[in-house]
CSV table of C-alpha atoms in Angstrom, one decimal:
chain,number,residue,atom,x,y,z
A,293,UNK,CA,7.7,62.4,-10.8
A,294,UNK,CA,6.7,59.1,-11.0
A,295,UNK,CA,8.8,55.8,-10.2
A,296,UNK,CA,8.4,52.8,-12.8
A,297,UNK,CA,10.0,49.1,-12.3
A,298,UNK,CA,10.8,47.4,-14.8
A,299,UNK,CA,11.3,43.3,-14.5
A,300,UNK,CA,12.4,40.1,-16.1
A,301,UNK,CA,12.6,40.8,-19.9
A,302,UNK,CA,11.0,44.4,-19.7
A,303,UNK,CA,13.9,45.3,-17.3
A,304,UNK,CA,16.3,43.6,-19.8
A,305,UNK,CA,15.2,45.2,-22.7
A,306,UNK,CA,14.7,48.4,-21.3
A,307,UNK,CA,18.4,48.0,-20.5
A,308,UNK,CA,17.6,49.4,-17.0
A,309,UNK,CA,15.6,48.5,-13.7
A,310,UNK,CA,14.0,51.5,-12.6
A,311,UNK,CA,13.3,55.1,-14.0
A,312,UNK,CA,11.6,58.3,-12.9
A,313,UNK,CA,9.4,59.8,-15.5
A,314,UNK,CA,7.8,63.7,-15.2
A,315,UNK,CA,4.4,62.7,-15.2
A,316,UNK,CA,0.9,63.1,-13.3
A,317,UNK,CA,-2.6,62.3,-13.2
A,318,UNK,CA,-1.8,59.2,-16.2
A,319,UNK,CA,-3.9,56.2,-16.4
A,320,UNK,CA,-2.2,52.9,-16.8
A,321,UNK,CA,-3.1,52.6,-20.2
A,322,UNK,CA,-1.4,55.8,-21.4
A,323,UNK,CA,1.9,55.0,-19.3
A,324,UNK,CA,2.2,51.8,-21.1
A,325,UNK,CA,2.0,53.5,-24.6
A,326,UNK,CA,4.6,56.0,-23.3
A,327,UNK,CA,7.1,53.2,-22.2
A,328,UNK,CA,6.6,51.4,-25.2
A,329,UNK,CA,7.6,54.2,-27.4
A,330,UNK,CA,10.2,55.1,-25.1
A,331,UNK,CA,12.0,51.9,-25.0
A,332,UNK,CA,10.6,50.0,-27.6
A,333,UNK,CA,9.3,47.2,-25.9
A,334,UNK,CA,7.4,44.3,-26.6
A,335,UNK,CA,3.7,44.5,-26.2
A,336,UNK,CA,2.6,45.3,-23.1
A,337,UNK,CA,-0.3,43.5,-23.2
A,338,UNK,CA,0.1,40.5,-20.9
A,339,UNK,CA,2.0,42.9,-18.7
A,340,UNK,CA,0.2,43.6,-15.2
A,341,UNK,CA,1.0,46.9,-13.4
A,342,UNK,CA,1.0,47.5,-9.6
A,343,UNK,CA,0.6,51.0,-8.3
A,344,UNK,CA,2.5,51.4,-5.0
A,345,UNK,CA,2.0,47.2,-4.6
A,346,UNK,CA,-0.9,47.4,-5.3
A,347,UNK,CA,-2.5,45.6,-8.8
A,348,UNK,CA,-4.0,47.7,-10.6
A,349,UNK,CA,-6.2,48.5,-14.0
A,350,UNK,CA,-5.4,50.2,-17.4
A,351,UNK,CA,-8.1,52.5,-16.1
A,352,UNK,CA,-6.6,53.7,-12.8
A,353,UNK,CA,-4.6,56.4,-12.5
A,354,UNK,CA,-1.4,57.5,-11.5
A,355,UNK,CA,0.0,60.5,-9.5
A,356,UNK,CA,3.1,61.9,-8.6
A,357,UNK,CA,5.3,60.3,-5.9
A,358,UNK,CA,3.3,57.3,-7.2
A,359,UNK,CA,5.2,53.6,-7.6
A,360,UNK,CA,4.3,51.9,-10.5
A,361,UNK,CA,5.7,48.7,-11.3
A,362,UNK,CA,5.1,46.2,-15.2
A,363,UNK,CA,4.6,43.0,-14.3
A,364,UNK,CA,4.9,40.2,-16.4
A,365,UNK,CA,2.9,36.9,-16.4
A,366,UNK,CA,4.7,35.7,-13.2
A,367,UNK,CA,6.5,32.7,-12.9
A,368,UNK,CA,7.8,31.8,-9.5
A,369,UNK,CA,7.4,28.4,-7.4
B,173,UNK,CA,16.3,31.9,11.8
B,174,UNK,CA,14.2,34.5,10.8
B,175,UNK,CA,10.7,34.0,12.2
B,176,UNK,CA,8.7,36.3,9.8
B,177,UNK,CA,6.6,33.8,8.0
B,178,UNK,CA,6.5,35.1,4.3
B,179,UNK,CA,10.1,35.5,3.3
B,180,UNK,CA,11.8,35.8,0.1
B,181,UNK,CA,15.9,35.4,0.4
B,182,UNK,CA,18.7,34.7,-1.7
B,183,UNK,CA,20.3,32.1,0.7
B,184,UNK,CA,19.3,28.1,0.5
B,185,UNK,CA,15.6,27.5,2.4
B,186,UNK,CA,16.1,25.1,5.0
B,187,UNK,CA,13.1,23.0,4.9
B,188,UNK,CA,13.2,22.6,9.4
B,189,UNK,CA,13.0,26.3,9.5
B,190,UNK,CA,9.8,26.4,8.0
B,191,UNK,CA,8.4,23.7,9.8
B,192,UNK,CA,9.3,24.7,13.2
B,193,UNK,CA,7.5,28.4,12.3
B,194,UNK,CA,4.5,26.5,11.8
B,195,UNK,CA,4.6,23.7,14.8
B,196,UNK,CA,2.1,24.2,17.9
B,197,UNK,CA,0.8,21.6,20.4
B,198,UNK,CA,-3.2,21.5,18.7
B,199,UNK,CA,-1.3,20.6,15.2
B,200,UNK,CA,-1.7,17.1,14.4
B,201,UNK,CA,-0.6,17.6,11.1
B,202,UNK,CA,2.1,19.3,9.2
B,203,UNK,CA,2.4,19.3,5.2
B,204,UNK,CA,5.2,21.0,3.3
B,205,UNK,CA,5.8,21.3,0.0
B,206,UNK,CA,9.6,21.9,-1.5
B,207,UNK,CA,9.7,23.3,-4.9
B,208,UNK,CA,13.2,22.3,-6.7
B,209,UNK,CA,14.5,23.1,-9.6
B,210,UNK,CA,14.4,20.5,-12.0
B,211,UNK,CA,16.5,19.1,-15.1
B,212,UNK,CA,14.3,18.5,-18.0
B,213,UNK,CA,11.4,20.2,-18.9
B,214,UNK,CA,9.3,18.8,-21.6
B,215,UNK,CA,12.4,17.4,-23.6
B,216,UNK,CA,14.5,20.4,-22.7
B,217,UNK,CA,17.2,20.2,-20.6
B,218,UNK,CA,18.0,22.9,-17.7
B,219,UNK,CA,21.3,24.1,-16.8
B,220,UNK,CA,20.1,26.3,-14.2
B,221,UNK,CA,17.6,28.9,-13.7
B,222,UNK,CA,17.5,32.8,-12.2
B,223,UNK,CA,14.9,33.4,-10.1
B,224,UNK,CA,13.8,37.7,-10.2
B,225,UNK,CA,11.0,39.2,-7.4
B,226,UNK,CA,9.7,42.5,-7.1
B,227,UNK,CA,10.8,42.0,-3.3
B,228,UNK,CA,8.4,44.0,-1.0
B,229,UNK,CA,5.4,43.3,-3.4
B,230,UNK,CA,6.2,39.5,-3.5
B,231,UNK,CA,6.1,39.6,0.5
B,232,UNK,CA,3.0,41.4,1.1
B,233,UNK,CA,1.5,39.3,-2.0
B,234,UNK,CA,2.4,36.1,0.4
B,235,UNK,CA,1.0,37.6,3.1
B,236,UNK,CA,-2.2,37.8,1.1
B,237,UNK,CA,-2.1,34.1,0.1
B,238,UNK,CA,-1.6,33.2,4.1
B,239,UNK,CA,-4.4,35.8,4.7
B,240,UNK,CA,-6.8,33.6,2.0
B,241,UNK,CA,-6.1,30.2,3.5
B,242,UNK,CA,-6.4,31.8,6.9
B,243,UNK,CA,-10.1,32.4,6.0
B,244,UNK,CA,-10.9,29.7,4.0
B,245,UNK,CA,-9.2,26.9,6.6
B,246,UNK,CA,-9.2,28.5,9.9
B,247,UNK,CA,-7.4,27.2,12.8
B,248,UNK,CA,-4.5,26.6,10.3
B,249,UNK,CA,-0.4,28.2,10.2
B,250,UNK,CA,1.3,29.0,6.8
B,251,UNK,CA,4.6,29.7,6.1
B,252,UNK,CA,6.2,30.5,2.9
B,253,UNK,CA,9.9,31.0,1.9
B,254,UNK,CA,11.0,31.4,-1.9
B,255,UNK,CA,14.5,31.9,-3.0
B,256,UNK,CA,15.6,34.4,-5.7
B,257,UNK,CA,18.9,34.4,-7.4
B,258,UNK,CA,21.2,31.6,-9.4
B,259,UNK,CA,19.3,28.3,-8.6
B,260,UNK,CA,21.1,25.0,-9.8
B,261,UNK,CA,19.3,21.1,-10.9
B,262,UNK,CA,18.1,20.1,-7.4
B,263,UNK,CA,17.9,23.6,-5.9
B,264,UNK,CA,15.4,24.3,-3.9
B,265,UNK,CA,13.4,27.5,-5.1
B,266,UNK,CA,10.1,27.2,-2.7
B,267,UNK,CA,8.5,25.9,0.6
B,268,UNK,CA,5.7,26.1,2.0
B,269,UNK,CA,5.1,24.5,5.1
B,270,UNK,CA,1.5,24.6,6.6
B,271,UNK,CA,0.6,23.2,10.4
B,272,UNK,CA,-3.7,22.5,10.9
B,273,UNK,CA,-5.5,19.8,13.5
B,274,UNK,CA,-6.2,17.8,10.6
B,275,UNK,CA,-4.4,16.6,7.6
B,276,UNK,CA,-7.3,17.3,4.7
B,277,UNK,CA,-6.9,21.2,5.5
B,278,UNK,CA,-2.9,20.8,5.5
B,279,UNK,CA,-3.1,19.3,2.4
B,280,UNK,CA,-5.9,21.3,1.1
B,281,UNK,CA,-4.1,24.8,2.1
B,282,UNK,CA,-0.3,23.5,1.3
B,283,UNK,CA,-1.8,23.0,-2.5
B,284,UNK,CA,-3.9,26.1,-2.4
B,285,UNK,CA,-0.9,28.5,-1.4
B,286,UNK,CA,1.8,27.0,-3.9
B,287,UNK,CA,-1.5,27.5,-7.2
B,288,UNK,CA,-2.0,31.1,-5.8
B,289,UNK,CA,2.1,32.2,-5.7
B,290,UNK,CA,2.1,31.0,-9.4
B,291,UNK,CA,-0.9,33.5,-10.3
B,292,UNK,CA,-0.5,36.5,-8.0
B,293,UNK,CA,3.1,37.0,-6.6
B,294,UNK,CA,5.5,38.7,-8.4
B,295,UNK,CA,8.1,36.3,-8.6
B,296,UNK,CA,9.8,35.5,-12.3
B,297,UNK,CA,12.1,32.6,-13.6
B,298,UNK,CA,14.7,32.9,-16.1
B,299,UNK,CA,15.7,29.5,-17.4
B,300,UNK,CA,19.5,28.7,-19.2
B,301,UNK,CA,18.9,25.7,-21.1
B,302,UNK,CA,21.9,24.3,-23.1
B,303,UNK,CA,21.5,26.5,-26.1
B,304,UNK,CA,20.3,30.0,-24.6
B,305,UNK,CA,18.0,31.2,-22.0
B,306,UNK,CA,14.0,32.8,-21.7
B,307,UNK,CA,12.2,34.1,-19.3
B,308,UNK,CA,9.4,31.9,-18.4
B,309,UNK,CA,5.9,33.2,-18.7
B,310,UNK,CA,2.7,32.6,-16.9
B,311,UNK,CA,3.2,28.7,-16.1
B,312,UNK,CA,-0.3,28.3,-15.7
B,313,UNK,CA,-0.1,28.3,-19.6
B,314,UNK,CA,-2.7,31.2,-19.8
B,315,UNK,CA,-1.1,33.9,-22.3
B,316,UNK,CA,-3.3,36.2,-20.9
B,317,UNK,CA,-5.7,36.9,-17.6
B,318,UNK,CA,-9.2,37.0,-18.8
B,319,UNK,CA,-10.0,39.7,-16.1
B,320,UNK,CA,-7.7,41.9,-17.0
B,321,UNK,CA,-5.6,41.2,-14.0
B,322,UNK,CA,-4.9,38.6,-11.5
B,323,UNK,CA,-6.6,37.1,-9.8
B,324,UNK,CA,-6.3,38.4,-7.1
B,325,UNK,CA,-9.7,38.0,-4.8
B,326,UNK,CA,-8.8,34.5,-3.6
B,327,UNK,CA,-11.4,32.7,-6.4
B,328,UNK,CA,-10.2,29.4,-8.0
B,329,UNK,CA,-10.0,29.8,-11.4
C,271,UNK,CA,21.0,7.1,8.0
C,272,UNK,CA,19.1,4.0,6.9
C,273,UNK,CA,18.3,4.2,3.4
C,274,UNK,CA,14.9,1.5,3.8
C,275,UNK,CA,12.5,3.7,2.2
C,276,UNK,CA,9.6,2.0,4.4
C,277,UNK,CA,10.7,2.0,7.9
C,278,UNK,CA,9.1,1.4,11.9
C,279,UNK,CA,11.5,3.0,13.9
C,280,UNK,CA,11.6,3.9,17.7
C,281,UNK,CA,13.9,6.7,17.5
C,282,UNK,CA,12.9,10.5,16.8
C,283,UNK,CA,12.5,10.9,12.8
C,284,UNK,CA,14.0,13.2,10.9
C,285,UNK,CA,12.4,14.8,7.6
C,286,UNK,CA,15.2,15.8,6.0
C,287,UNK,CA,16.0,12.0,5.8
C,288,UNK,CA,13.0,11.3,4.2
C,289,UNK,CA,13.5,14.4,1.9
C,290,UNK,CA,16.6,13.1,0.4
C,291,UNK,CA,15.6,9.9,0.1
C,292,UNK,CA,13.1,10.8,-2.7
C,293,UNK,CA,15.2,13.8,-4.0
C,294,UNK,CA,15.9,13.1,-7.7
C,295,UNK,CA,17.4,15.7,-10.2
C,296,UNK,CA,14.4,14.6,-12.2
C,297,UNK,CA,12.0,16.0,-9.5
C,298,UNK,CA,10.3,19.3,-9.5
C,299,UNK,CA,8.1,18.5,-6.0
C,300,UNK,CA,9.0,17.1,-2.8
C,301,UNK,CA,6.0,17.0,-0.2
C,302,UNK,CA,6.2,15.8,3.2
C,303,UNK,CA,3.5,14.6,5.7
C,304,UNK,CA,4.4,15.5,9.3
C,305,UNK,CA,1.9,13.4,11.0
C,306,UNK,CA,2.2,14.9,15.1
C,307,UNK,CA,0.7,14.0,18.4
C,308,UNK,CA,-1.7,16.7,19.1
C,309,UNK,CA,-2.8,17.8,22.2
C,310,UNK,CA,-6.7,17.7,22.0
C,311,UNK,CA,-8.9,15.4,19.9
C,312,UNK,CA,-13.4,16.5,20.9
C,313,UNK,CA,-12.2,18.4,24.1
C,314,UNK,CA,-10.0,15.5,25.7
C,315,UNK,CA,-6.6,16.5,26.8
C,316,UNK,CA,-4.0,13.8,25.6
C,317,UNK,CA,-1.2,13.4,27.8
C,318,UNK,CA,1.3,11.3,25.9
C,319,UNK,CA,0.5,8.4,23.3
C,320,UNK,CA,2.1,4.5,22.4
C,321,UNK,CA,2.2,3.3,19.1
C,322,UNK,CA,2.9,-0.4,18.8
C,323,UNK,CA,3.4,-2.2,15.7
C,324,UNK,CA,3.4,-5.7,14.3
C,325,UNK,CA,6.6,-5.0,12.7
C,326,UNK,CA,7.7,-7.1,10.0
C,327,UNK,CA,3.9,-6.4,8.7
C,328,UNK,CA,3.4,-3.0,9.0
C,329,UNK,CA,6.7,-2.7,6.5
C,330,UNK,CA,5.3,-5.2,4.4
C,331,UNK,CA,2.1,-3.0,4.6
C,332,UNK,CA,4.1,0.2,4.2
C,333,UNK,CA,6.1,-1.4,1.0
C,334,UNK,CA,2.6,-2.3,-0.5
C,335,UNK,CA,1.3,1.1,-0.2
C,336,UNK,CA,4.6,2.2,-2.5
C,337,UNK,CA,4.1,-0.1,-4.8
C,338,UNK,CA,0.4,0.7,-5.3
C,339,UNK,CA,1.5,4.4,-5.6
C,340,UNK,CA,4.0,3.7,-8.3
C,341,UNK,CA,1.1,2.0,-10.6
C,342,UNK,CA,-1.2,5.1,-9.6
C,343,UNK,CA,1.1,7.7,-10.1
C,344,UNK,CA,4.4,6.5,-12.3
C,345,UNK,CA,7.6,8.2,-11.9
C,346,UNK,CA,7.2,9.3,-8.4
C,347,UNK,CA,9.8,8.2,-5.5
C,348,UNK,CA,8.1,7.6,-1.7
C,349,UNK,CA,9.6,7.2,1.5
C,350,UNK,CA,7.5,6.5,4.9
C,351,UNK,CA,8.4,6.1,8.5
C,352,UNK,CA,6.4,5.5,11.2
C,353,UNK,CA,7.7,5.5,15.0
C,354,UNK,CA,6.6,3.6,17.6
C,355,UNK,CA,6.7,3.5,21.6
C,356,UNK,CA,6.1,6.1,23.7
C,357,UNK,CA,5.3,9.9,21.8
C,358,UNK,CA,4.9,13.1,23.5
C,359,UNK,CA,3.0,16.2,22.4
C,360,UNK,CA,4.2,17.3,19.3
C,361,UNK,CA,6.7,14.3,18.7
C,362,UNK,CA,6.5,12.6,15.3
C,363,UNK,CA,4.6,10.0,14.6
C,364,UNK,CA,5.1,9.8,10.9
C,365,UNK,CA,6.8,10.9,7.8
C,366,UNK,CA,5.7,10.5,4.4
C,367,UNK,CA,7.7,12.1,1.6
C,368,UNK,CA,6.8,12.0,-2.3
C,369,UNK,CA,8.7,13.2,-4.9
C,370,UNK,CA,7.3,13.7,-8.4
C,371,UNK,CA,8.4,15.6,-11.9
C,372,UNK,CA,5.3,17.6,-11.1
C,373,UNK,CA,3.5,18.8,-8.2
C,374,UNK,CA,-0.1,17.6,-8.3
C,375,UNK,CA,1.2,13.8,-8.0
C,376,UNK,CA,3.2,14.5,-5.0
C,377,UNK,CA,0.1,15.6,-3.2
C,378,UNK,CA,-2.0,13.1,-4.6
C,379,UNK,CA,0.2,10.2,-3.6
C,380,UNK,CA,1.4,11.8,-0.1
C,381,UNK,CA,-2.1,11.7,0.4
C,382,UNK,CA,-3.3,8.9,-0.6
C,383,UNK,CA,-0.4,7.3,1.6
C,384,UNK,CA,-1.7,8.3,5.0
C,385,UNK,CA,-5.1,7.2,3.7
C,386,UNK,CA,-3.9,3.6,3.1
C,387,UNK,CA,-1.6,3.6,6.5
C,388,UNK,CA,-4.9,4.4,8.2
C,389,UNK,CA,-6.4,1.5,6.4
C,390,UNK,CA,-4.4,-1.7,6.3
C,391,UNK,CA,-0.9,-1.2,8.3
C,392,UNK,CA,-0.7,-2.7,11.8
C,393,UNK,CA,0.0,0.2,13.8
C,394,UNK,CA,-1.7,1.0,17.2
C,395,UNK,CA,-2.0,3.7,19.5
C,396,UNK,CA,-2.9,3.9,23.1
C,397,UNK,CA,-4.3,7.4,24.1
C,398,UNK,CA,-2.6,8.0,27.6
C,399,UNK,CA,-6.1,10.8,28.5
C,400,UNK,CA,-5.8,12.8,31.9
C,401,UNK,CA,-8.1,10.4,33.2
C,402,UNK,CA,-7.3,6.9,32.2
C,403,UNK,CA,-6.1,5.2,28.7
C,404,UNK,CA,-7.5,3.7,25.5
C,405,UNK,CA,-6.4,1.7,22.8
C,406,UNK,CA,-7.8,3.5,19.4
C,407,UNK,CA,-9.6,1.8,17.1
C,408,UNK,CA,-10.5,2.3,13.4
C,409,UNK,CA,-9.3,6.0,12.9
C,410,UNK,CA,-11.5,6.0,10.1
C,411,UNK,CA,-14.8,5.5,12.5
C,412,UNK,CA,-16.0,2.5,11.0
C,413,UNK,CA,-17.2,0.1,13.6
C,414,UNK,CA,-16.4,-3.0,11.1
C,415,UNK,CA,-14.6,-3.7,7.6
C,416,UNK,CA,-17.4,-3.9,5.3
C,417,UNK,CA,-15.8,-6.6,3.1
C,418,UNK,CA,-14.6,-8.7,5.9
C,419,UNK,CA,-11.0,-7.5,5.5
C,420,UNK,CA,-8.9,-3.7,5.2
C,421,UNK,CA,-9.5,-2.9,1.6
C,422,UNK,CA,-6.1,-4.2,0.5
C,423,UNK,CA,-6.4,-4.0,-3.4
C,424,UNK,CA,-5.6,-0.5,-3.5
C,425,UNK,CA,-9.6,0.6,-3.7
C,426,UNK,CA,-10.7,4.1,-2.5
C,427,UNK,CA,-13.0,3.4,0.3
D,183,UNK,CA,2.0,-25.9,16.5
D,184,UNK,CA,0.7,-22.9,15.5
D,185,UNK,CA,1.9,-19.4,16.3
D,186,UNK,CA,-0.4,-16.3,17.6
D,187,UNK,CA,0.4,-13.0,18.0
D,188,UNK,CA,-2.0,-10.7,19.9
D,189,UNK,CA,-1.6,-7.1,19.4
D,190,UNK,CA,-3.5,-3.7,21.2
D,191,UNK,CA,-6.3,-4.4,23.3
D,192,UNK,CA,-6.2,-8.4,23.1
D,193,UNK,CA,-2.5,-8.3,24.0
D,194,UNK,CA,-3.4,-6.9,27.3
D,195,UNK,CA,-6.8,-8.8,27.6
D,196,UNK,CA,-4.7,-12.2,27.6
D,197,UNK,CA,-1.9,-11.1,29.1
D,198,UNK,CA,0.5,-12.2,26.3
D,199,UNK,CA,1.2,-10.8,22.9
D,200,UNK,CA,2.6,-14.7,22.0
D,201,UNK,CA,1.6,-18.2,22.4
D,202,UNK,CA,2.0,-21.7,20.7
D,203,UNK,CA,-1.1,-23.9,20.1
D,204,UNK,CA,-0.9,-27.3,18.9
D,205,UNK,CA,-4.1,-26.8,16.2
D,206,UNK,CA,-3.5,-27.7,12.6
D,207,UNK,CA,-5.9,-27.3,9.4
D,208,UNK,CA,-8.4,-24.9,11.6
D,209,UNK,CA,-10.5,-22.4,9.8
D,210,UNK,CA,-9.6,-18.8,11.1
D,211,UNK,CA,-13.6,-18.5,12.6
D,212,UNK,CA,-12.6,-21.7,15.0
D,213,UNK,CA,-9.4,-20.3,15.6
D,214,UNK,CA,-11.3,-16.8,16.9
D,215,UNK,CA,-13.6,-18.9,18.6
D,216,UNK,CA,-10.9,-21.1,20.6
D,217,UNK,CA,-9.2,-17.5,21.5
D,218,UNK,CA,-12.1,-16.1,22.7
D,219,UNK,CA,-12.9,-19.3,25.4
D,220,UNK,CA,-9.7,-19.8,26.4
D,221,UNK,CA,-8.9,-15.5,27.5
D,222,UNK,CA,-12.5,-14.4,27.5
D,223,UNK,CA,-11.4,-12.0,24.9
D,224,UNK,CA,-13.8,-9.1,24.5
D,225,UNK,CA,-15.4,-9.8,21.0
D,226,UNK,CA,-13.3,-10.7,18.1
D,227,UNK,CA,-15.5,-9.8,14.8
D,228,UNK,CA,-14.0,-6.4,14.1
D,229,UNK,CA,-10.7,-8.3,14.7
D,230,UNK,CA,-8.8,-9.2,11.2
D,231,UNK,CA,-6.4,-11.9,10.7
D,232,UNK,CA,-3.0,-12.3,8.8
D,233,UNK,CA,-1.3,-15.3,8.1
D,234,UNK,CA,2.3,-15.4,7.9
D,235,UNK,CA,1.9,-11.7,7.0
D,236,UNK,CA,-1.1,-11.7,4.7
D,237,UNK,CA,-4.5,-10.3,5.3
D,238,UNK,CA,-6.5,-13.6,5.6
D,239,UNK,CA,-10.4,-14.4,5.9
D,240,UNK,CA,-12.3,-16.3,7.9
D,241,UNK,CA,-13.1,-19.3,6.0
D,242,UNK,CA,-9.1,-19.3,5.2
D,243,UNK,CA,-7.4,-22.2,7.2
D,244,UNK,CA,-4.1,-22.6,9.2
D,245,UNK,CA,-1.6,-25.0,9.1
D,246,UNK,CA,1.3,-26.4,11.3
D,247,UNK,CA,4.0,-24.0,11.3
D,248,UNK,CA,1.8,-20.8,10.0
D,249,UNK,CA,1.9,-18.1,12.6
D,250,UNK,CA,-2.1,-15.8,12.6
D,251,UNK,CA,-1.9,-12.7,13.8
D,252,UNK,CA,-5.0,-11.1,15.2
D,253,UNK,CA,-5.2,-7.9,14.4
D,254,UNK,CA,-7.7,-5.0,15.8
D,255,UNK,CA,-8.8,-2.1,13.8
D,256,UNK,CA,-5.5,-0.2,13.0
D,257,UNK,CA,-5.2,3.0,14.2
D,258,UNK,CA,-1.3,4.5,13.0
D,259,UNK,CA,-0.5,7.7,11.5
């Protein structure tokens, strides 16, 4: 299982804030497609991703037990 | 008072706080910067705002930023405190309070850490106008990062 | 609290004075200069400092400096105090707070401010060393004023 | 009369920060150079002058009533 965060208008469109998907060995890339099927979203293009708080590239992979949180353009101070 | 110095809280920042975190005897300068929430925005008024962070992340993202300056201004102390939750006009959503011998590095640092929480920390702001509400996107105005992520090496874009 | 927003006092400051004396719902940025005495300046050990002021001047000086910020930067709100008498390690000397709709004005102008105090208000300071005392000159290192007078017209030196 | 002020180093040189000469219509140079004999001040060229307030030069004169303040290199902040 992996964990995936959702925030500010991914988290509200996805109507939730966190979800575990069955999944291994997935790159970035691949996850997003998945999401966006799953839920719909809007493009996830913009979107970083952090693996375990770390950012990370549509090219890495994730694992099982893995973190992985979509991270909009940010917009904070 | 909570002495770590990268915080994010849901509580009002109180601006002493982060100034006393920062104070030592071969400081002759403190600068701080206080981010507050403001009423108009390009013609648009602001009712309030909601301020979202990927807690832990944000913190260690912080961290990184007071790592950066750390290297590129040694000799000077950085603290950081940014609120999340309901925010009203006046609010105040961010400080940053950094302590050096010198005043051109407290300047120079206090400026450099508030540029680098808008690019690499993930902290997001929801604004209620009068007639409905958006989350705000990249304010640096960039719709997307030309290197595929952010930046997140400590260069000036 | 007195509401002057240029001020000589001889009583401990306070910053959060200063902050709300430039707060303004229109304002997005509030930065603060904490100017402190410090310890060690080249390897000398201060013991404690005196400031002395020609008063009614140095506000008059102070007030000039706001007015040439509000032509440089419009729309920002600045407040300054300086103390005089006797200072300790660490007490504070001066205050400068700058409000702004926008951030990069509020650093430009806070900064600019200590630049021109250094320049053309009538502010002294005795350094009280471990070993004797001097009265400071010219923080700036210049032996003379190369025009035959402080750059009072609001030039960049 | 007119009124000096002495401020920093030249304050404690002449061992006043106030006096009243009886000068009118004097440039600001022979008003330095009267100071100077009459405390053996230390030097007064990196010394400015304001009149009634007002950064003044050398060639600018004083007047009955004016008070000059002399005015070392500031060193505030």
């Amino acid at each position: 299982m992996i964990t995936v965060l959702l925030f500010a208008h991914l988290q509200e469109e996805a109507g939730q804030d966190r979800l575990e998907m069955d999944l291994d060995e997935i790159t970035i890339g691949d996850l997003k497609k998945e999401l966006q099927q799953k839920f719909r979203l809007s493009q996830l293009d913009h979107v970083m991703v952090a693996i375990n708080e770390e950012y990370a590239l549509n090219d890495d992979k994730v694992k099982q037990g893995d973190v992985v949180a979509f991270i909009p353009p940010v917009s904070g101070g | 008072m909570n002495n770590e110095l990268f915080q994010i809280v849901d509580e009002p920042i109180i601006l002493q706080d982060l100034v006393d975190k920062v104070e030592r005897r071969e400081a002759g300068a403190v600068t701080t910067f206080i981010g507050t929430v403001r009423e108009w925005t390009k013609g648009k008024r602001t009712v309030y705002l909601e301020y979202q962070a990927y807690k832990p992340m944000a913190i260690k993202m912080l961290k990184t930023i007071g790592d950066e300056i750390q290297s590129k201004w040694p000799n000077t102390k950085v603290a950081i405190t940014h609120r999340v939750g309901r925010l009203d006009i006046s609010d105040i959503a961010v400080i940053i309070a950094v302590s050096s011998p010198h005043r051109k590095q407290a300047y120079e640092a206090n400026e450099y850490a508030i540029e680098r929480i808008k690019q690499i920390v993930p902290i997001w702001k929801k604004e209620h106008w009068e007639d409905g509400e958006t989350w705000i996107g990249d304010q640096l105005e960039k719709v997307s990062y030309p290197k595929g992520k952010p930046n997140i090496k400590g260069e000036v874009l």
